[in-house]
mmCIF file of C-alpha atoms in Angstrom:
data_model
loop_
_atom_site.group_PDB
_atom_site.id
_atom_site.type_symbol
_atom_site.label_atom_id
_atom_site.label_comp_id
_atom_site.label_asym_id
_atom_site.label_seq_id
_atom_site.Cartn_x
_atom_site.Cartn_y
_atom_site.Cartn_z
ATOM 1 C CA UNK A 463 -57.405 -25.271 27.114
ATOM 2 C CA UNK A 464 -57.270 -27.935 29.487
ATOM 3 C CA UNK A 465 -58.684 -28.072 32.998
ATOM 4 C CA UNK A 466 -57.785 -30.344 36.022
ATOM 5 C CA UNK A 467 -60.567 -32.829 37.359
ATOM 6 C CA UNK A 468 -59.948 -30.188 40.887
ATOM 7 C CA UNK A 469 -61.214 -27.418 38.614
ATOM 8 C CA UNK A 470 -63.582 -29.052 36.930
ATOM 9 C CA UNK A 471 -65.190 -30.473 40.264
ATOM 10 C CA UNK A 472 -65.096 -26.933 41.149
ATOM 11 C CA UNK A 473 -67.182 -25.367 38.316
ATOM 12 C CA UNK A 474 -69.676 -27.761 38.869
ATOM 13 C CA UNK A 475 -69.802 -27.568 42.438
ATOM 14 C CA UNK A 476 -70.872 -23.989 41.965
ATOM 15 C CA UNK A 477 -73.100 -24.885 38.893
ATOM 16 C CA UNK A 478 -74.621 -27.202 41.594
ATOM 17 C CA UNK A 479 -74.966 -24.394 43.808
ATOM 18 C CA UNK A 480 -76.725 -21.862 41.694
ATOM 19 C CA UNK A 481 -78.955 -24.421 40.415
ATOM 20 C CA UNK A 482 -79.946 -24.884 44.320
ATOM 21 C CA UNK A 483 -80.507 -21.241 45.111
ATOM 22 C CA UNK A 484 -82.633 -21.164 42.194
ATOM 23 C CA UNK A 485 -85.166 -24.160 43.187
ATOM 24 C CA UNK A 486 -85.153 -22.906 46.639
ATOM 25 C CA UNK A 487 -86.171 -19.224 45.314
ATOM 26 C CA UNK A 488 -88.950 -21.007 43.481
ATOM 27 C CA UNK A 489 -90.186 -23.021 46.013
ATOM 28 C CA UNK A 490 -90.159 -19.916 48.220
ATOM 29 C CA UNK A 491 -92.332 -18.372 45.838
ATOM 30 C CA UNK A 492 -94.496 -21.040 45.509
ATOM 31 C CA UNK A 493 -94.830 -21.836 49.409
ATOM 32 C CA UNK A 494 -95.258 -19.869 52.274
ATOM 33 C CA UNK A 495 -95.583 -20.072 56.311
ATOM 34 C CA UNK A 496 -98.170 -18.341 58.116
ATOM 35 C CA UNK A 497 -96.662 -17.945 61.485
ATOM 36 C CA UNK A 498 -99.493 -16.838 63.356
ATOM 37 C CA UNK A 499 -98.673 -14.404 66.049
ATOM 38 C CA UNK A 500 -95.174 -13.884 66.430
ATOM 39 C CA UNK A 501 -93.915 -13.409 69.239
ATOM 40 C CA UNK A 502 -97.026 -15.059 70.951
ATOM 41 C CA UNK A 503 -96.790 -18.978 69.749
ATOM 42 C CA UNK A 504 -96.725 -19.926 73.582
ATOM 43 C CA UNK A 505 -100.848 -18.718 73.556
ATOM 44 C CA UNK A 506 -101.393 -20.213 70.257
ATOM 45 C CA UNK A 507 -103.934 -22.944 71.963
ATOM 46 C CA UNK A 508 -105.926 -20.033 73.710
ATOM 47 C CA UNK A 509 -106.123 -17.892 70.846
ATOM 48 C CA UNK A 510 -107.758 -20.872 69.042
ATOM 49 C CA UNK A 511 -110.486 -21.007 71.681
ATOM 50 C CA UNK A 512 -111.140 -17.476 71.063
ATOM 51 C CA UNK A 513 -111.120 -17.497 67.653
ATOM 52 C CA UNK A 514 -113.081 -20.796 67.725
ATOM 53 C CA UNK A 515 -116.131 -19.445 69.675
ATOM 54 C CA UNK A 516 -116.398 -16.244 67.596
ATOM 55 C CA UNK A 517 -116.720 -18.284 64.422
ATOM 56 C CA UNK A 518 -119.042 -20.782 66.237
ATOM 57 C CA UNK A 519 -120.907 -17.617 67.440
ATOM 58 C CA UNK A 520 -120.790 -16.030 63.169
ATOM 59 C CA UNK A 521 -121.750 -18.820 61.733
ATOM 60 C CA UNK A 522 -125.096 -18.878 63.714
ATOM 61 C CA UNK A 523 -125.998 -15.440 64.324
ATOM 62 C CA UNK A 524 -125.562 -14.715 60.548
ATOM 63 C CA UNK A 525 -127.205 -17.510 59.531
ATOM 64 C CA UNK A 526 -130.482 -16.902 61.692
ATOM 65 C CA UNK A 527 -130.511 -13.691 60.490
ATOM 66 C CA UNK A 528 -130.579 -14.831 56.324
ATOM 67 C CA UNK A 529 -132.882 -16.874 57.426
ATOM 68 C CA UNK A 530 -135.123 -14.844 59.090
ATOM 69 C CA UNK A 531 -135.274 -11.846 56.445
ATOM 70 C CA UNK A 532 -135.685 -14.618 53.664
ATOM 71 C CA UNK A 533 -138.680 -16.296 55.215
ATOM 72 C CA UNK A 534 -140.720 -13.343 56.580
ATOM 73 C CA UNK A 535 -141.748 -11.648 53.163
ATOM 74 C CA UNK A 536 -142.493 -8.474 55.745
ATOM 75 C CA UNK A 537 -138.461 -7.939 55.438
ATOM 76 C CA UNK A 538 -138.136 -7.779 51.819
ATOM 77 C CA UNK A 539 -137.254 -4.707 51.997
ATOM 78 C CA UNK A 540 -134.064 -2.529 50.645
ATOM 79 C CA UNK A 541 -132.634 -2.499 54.143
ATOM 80 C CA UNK A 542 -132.790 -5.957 54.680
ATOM 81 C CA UNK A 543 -131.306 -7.114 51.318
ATOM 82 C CA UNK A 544 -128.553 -4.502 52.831
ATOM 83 C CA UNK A 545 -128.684 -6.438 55.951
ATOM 84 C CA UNK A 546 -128.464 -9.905 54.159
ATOM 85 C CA UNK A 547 -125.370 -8.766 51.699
ATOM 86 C CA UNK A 548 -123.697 -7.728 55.164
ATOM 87 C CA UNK A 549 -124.051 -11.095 56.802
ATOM 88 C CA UNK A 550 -122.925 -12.723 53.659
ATOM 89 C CA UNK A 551 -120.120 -11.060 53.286
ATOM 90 C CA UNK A 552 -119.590 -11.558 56.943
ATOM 91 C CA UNK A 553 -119.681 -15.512 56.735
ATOM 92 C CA UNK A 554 -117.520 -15.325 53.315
ATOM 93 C CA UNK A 555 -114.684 -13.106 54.905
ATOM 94 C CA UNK A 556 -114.286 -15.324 58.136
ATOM 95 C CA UNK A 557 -114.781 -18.671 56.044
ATOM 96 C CA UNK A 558 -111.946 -17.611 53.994
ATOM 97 C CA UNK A 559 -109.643 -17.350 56.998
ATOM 98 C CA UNK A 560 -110.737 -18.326 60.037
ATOM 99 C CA UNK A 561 -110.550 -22.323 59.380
ATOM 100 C CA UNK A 562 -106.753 -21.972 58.583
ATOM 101 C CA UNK A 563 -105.826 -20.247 61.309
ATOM 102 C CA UNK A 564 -107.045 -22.732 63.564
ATOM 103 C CA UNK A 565 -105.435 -25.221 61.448
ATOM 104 C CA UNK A 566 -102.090 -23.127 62.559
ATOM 105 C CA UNK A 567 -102.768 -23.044 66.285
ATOM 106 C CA UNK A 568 -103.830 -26.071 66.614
ATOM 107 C CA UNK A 569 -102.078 -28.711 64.164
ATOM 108 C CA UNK A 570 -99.087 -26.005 63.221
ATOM 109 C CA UNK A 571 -100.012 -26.219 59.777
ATOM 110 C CA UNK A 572 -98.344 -23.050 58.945
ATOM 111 C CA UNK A 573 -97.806 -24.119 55.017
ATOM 112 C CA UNK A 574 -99.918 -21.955 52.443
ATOM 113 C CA UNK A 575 -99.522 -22.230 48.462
ATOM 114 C CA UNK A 576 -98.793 -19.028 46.778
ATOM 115 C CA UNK A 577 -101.907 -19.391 44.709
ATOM 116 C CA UNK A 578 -104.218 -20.477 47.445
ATOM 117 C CA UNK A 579 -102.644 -17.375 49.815
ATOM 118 C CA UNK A 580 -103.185 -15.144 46.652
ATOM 119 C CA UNK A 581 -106.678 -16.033 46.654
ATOM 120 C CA UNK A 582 -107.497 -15.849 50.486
ATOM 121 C CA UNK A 583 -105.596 -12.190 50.059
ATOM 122 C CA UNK A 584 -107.708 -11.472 47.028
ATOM 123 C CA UNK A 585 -111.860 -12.451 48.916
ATOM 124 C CA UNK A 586 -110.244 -10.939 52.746
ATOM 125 C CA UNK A 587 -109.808 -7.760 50.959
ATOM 126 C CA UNK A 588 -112.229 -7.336 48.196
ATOM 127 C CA UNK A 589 -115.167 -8.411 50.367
ATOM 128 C CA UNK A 590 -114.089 -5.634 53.046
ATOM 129 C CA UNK A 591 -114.292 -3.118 50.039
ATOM 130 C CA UNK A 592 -117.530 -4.615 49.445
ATOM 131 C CA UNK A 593 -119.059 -4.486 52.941
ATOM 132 C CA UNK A 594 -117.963 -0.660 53.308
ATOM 133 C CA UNK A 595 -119.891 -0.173 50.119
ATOM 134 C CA UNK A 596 -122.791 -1.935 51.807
ATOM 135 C CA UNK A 597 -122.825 0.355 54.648
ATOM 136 C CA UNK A 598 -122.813 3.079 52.059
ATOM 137 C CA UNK A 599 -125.753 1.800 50.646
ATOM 138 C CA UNK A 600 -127.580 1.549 53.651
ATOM 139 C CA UNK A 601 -126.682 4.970 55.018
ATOM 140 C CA UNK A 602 -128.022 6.278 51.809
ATOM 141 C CA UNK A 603 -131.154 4.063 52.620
ATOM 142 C CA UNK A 604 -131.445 6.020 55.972
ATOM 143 C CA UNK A 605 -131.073 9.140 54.636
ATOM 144 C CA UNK A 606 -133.391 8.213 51.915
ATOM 145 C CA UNK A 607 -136.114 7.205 54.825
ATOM 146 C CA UNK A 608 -135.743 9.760 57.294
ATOM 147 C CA UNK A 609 -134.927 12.949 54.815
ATOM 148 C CA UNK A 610 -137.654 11.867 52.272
ATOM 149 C CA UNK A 611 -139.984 9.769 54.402
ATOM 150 C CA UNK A 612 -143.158 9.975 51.829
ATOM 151 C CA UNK A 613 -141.229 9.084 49.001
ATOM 152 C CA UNK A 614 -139.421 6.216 50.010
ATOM 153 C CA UNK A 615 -140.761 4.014 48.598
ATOM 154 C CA UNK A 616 -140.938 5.542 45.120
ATOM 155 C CA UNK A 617 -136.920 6.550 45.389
ATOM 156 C CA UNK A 618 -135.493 3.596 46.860
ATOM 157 C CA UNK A 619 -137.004 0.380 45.367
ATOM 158 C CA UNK A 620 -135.430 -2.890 45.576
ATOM 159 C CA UNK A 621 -134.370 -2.543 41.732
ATOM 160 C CA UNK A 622 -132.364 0.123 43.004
ATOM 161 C CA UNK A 623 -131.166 -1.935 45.878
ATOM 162 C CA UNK A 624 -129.993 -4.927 43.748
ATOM 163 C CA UNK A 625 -127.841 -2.138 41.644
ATOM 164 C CA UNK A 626 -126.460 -0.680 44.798
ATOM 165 C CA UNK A 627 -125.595 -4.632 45.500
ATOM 166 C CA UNK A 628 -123.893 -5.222 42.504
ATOM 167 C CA UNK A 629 -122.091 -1.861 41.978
ATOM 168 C CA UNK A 630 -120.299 -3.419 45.619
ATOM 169 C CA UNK A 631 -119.501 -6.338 44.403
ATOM 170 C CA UNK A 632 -118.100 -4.900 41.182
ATOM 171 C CA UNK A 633 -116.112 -2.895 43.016
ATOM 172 C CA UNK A 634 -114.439 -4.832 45.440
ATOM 173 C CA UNK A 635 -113.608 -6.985 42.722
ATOM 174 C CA UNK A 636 -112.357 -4.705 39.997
ATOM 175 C CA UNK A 637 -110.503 -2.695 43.035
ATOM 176 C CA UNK A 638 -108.556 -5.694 43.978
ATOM 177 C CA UNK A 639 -107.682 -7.976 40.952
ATOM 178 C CA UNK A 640 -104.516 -5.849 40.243
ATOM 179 C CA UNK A 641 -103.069 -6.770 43.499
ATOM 180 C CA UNK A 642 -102.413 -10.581 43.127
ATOM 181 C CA UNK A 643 -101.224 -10.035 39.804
ATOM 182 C CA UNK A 644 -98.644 -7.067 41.261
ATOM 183 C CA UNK A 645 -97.572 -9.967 43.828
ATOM 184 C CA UNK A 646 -96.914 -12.219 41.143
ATOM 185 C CA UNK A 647 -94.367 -10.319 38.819
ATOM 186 C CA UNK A 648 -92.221 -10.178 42.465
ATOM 187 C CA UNK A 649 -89.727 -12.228 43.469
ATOM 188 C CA UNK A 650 -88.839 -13.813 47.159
ATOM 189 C CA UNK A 651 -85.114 -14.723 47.737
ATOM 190 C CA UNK A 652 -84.958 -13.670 52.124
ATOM 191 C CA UNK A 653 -87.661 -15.538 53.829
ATOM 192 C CA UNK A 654 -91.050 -17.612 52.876
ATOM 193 C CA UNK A 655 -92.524 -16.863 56.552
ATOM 194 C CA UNK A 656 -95.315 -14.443 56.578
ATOM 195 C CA UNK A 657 -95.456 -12.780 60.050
ATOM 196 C CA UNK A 658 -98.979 -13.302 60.243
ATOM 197 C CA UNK A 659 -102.592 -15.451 60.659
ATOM 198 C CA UNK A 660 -103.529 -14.945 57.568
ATOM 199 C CA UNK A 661 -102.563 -13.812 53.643
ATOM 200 C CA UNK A 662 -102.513 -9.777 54.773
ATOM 201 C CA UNK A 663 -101.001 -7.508 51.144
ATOM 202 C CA UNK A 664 -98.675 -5.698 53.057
ATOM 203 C CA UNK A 665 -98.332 -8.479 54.768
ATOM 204 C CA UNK A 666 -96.685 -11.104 51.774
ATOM 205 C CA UNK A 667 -95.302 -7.419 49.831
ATOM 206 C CA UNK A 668 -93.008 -6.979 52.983
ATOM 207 C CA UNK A 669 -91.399 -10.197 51.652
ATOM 208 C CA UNK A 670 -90.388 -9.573 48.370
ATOM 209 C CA UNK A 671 -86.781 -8.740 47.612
ATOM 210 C CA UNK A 672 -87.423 -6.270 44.510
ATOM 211 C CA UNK A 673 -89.100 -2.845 44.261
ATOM 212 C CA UNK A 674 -92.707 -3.110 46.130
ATOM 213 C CA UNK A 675 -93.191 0.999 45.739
ATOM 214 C CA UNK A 676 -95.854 0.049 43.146
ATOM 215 C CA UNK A 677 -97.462 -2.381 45.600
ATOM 216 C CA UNK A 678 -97.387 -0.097 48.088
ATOM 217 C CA UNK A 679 -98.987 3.135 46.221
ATOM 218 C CA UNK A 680 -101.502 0.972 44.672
ATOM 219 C CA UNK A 681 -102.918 -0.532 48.004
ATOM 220 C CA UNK A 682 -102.342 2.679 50.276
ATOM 221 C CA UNK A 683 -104.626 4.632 47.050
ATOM 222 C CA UNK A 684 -106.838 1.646 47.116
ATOM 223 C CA UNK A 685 -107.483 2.041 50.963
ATOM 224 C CA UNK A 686 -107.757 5.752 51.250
ATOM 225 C CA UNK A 687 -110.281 6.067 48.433
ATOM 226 C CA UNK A 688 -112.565 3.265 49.796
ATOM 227 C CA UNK A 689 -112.274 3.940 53.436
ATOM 228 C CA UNK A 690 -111.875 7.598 53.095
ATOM 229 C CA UNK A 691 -114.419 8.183 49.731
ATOM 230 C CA UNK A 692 -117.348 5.603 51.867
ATOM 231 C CA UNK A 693 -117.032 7.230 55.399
ATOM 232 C CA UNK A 694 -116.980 10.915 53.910
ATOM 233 C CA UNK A 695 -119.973 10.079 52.189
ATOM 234 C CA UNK A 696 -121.788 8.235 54.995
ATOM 235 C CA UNK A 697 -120.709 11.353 57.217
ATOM 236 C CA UNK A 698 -122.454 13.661 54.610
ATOM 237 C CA UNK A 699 -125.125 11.231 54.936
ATOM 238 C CA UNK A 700 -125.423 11.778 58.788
ATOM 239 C CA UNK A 701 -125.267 15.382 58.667
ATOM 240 C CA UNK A 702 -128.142 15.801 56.592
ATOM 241 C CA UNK A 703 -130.057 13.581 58.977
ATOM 242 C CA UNK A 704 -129.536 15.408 62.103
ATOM 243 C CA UNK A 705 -130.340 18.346 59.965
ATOM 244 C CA UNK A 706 -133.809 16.892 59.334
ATOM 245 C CA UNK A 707 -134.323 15.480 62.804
ATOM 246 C CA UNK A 708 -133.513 18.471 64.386
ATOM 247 C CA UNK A 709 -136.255 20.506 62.478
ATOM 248 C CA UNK A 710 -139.024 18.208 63.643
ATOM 249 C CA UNK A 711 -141.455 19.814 66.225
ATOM 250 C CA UNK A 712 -142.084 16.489 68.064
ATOM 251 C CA UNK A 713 -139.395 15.271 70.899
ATOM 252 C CA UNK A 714 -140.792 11.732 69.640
ATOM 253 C CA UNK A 715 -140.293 12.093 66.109
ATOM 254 C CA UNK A 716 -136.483 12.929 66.666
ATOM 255 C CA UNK A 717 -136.551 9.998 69.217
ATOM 256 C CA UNK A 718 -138.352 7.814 66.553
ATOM 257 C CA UNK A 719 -135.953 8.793 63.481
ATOM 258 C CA UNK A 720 -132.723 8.656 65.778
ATOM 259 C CA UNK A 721 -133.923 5.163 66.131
ATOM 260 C CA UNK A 722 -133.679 3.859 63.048
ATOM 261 C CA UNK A 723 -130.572 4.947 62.545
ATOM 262 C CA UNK A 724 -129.003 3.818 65.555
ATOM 263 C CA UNK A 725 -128.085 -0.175 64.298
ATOM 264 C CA UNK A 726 -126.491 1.141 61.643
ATOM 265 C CA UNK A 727 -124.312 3.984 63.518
ATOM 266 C CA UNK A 728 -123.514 0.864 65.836
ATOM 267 C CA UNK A 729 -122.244 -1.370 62.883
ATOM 268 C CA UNK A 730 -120.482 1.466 61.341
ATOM 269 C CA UNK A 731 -118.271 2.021 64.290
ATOM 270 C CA UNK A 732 -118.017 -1.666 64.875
ATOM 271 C CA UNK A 733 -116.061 -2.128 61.581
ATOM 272 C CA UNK A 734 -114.928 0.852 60.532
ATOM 273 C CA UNK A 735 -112.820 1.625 64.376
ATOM 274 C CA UNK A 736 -110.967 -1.579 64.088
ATOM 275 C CA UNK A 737 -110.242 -1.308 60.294
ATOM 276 C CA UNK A 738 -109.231 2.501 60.694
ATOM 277 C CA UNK A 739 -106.701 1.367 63.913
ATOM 278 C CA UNK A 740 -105.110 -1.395 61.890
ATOM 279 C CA UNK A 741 -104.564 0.581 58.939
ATOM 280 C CA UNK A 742 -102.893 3.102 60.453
ATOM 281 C CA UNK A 743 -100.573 0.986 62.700
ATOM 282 C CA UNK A 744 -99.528 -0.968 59.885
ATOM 283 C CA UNK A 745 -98.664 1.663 57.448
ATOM 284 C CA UNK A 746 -97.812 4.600 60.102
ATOM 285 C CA UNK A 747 -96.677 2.750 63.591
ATOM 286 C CA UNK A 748 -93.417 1.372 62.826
ATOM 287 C CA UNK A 749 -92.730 1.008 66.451
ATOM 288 C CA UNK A 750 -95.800 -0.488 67.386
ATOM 289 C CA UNK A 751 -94.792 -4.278 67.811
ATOM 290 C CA UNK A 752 -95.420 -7.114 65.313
ATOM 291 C CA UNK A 753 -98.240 -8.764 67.249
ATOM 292 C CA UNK A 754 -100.125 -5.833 67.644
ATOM 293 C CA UNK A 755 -100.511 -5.357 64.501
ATOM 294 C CA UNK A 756 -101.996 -9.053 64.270
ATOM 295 C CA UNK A 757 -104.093 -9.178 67.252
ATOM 296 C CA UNK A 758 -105.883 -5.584 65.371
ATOM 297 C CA UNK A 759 -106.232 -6.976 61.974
ATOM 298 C CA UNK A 760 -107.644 -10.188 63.885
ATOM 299 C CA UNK A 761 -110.560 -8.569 65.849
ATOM 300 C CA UNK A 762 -111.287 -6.205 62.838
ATOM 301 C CA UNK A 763 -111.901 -9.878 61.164
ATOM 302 C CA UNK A 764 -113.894 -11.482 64.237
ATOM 303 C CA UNK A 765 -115.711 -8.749 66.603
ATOM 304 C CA UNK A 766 -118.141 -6.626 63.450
ATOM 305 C CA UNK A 767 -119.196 -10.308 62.042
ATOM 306 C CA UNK A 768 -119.727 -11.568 65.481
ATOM 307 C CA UNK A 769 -121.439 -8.527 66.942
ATOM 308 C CA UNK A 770 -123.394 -7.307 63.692
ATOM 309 C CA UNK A 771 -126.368 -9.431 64.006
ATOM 310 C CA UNK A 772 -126.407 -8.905 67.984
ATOM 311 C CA UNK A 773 -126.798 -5.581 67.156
ATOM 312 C CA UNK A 774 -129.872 -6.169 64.579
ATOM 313 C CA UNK A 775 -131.360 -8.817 66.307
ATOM 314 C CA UNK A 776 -131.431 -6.302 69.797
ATOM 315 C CA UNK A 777 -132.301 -3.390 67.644
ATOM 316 C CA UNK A 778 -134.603 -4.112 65.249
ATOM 317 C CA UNK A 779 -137.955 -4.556 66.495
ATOM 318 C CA UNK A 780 -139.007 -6.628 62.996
ATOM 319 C CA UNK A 781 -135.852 -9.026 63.448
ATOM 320 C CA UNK A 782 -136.638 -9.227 67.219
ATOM 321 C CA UNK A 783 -139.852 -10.054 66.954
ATOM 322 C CA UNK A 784 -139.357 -13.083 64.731
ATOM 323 C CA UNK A 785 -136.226 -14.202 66.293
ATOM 324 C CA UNK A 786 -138.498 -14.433 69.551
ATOM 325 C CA UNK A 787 -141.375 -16.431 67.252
ATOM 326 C CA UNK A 788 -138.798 -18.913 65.900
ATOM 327 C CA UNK A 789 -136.901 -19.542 69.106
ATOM 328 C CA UNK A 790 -139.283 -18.851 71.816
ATOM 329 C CA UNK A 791 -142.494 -18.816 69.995
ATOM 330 C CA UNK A 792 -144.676 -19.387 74.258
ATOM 331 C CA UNK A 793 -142.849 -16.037 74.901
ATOM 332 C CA UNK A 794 -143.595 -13.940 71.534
ATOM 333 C CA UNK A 795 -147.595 -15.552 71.630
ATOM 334 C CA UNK A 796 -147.728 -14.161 75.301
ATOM 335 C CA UNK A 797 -146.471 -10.549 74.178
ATOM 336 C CA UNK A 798 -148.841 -10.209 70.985
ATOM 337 C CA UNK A 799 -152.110 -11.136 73.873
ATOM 338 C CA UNK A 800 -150.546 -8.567 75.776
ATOM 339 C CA UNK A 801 -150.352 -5.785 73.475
#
């Protein structure tokens, strides 16, 4: 059989073409665009100064509190390790997002490898597992204190706070390793543009162009047993502690135990409110718009890192007190005469 140079120019001209499809598939996959907040690229530069000052503002208050607890040896305690895991995890989770998305509203560089967004998904996620289990631990730590208050410090040592560390970490990891590697065996043939600041799972699943139902079950499961499994238990938690409280004779006992509870009831809402809001609008509020979405997945990232250590520092009469004899050591000298 013989074919014309027409046909043969043909053939190859759509030979040509699938070979192009194909690199620009892989590229796709290999590639994507953070677009920030759609819909709301006009405010980019404000956002940034916003986002800007509540990093400045992380990165300091959670960084005078680690150092605090780790040079007053009156803090090693179990709730303070608590307390240090939290800002840690606090610093890790905004380092591992915030400085790109200033890079997008400021330069509009909106490019992200696949491996590099697989990663940011992989810490953004797994280290919110692992603060939740951190605010686990130190609910049990309360309930520990104020339920059993002469045996504290036989129950809850600090080998049994370093466990409760690790069993958080091991967690959050082993929880969310099978969700890059779920992304992976997907492919992306519409669009390379993730409608969103940062590497979000539902987020880069939304793009692919096969069967996500697996994705989907495995990271709606994920979230209802962490979320759902930590806040039932830190509610059962609470419940046995205004049990207790409310048996004591004194008015000033159930002041004085309400008070030691009340940083961490703060820091609980604080991140569990926005987390709870996002994860329902995203999975359940198909008409909400796009940006919402965003703007709630955004302040779940930036207001409980920003406004945990406010919350200690104003709270806690041990962090207060050396805060005020690092910073303003006149003022604390003054107040120790005094009393």
């Amino acid at each position: 059989m013989v074919f014309s140079e027409a046909e043969v120019a043909k053939v190859t001209g759509v030979f040509h073409m699938i070979w192009t499809m194909g690199n620009l598939t892989s590229s796709w996959s290999l590639i994507f665009v953070l677009q920030g907040i759609p819909g709301l690229e006009a405010y980019h530069q404000w956002f940034s100064v916003a986002v800007c000052t509540s990093y400045v503002v992380i990165i300091a208050g959670n960084s005078i509190i680690l150092l605090i607890i780790v040079s007053e040896p009156a803090l090693h305690r179990p709730m303070y390790f608590f307390l240090c895991m939290l800002s840690t995890i606090d610093l890790a989770a905004t380092t591992s997002t915030l400085p790109k998305m200033l890079s997008i509203f400021w330069f509009q560089a909106s490019e992200i490898h696949m491996d590099t967004c697989l990663a940011q998904m992989f810490f953004v996620h797994a280290l919110c597992m692992m603060e939740s289990a951190v605010l686990l631990a130190m609910a049990v730590d309360r309930y520990v204190a104020v339920c059993f208050p002469l045996r504290y410090n036989s129950l809850f040592t600090g080998s049994l706070a370093a466990k409760m560390g690790v069993a958080a970490v091991v967690r959050g990891t082993l929880l969310m390793c099978p969700c890059p590697i779920l992304i992976q065996r997907l492919s992306f043939c519409r669009t390379n543009v993730i409608h969103h600041t940062y590497c979000e799972h539902m987020a880069v699943v939304k793009l692919a162009c096969g069967d996500t139902r697996v994705n989907s079950i495995y990271g709606l499961s994920v979230a209802l047993v962490v979320i759902g499994g930590d806040l039932l238990c830190i509610g059962l938690s609470y419940v046995f502690i205004v049990r207790t409280v409310l048996r004591l004779s004194s008015s000033e006992a159930r002041a004085k135990a309400f008070g030691t509870c009340g940083s961490h009831l703060c820091v609980i809402a604080l991140s569990y409110s926005p987390a709870l809001f996002s994860f329902f609008t995203h999975r359940f509020g198909h008409h909400v718009a796009a940006h919402v979405h965003i703007l709630l997945a955004n302040f779940y990232l930036l207001v409980p890192p920003m406004l945990n250590p406010i919350v200690y520092g104003v709270r806690t009469k041990e962090i207060r007190g050396q805060v005020l004899r690092v910073f303003l050591p006149n003022r604390a000298l003054v107040k120790s005469r005094s009393v």
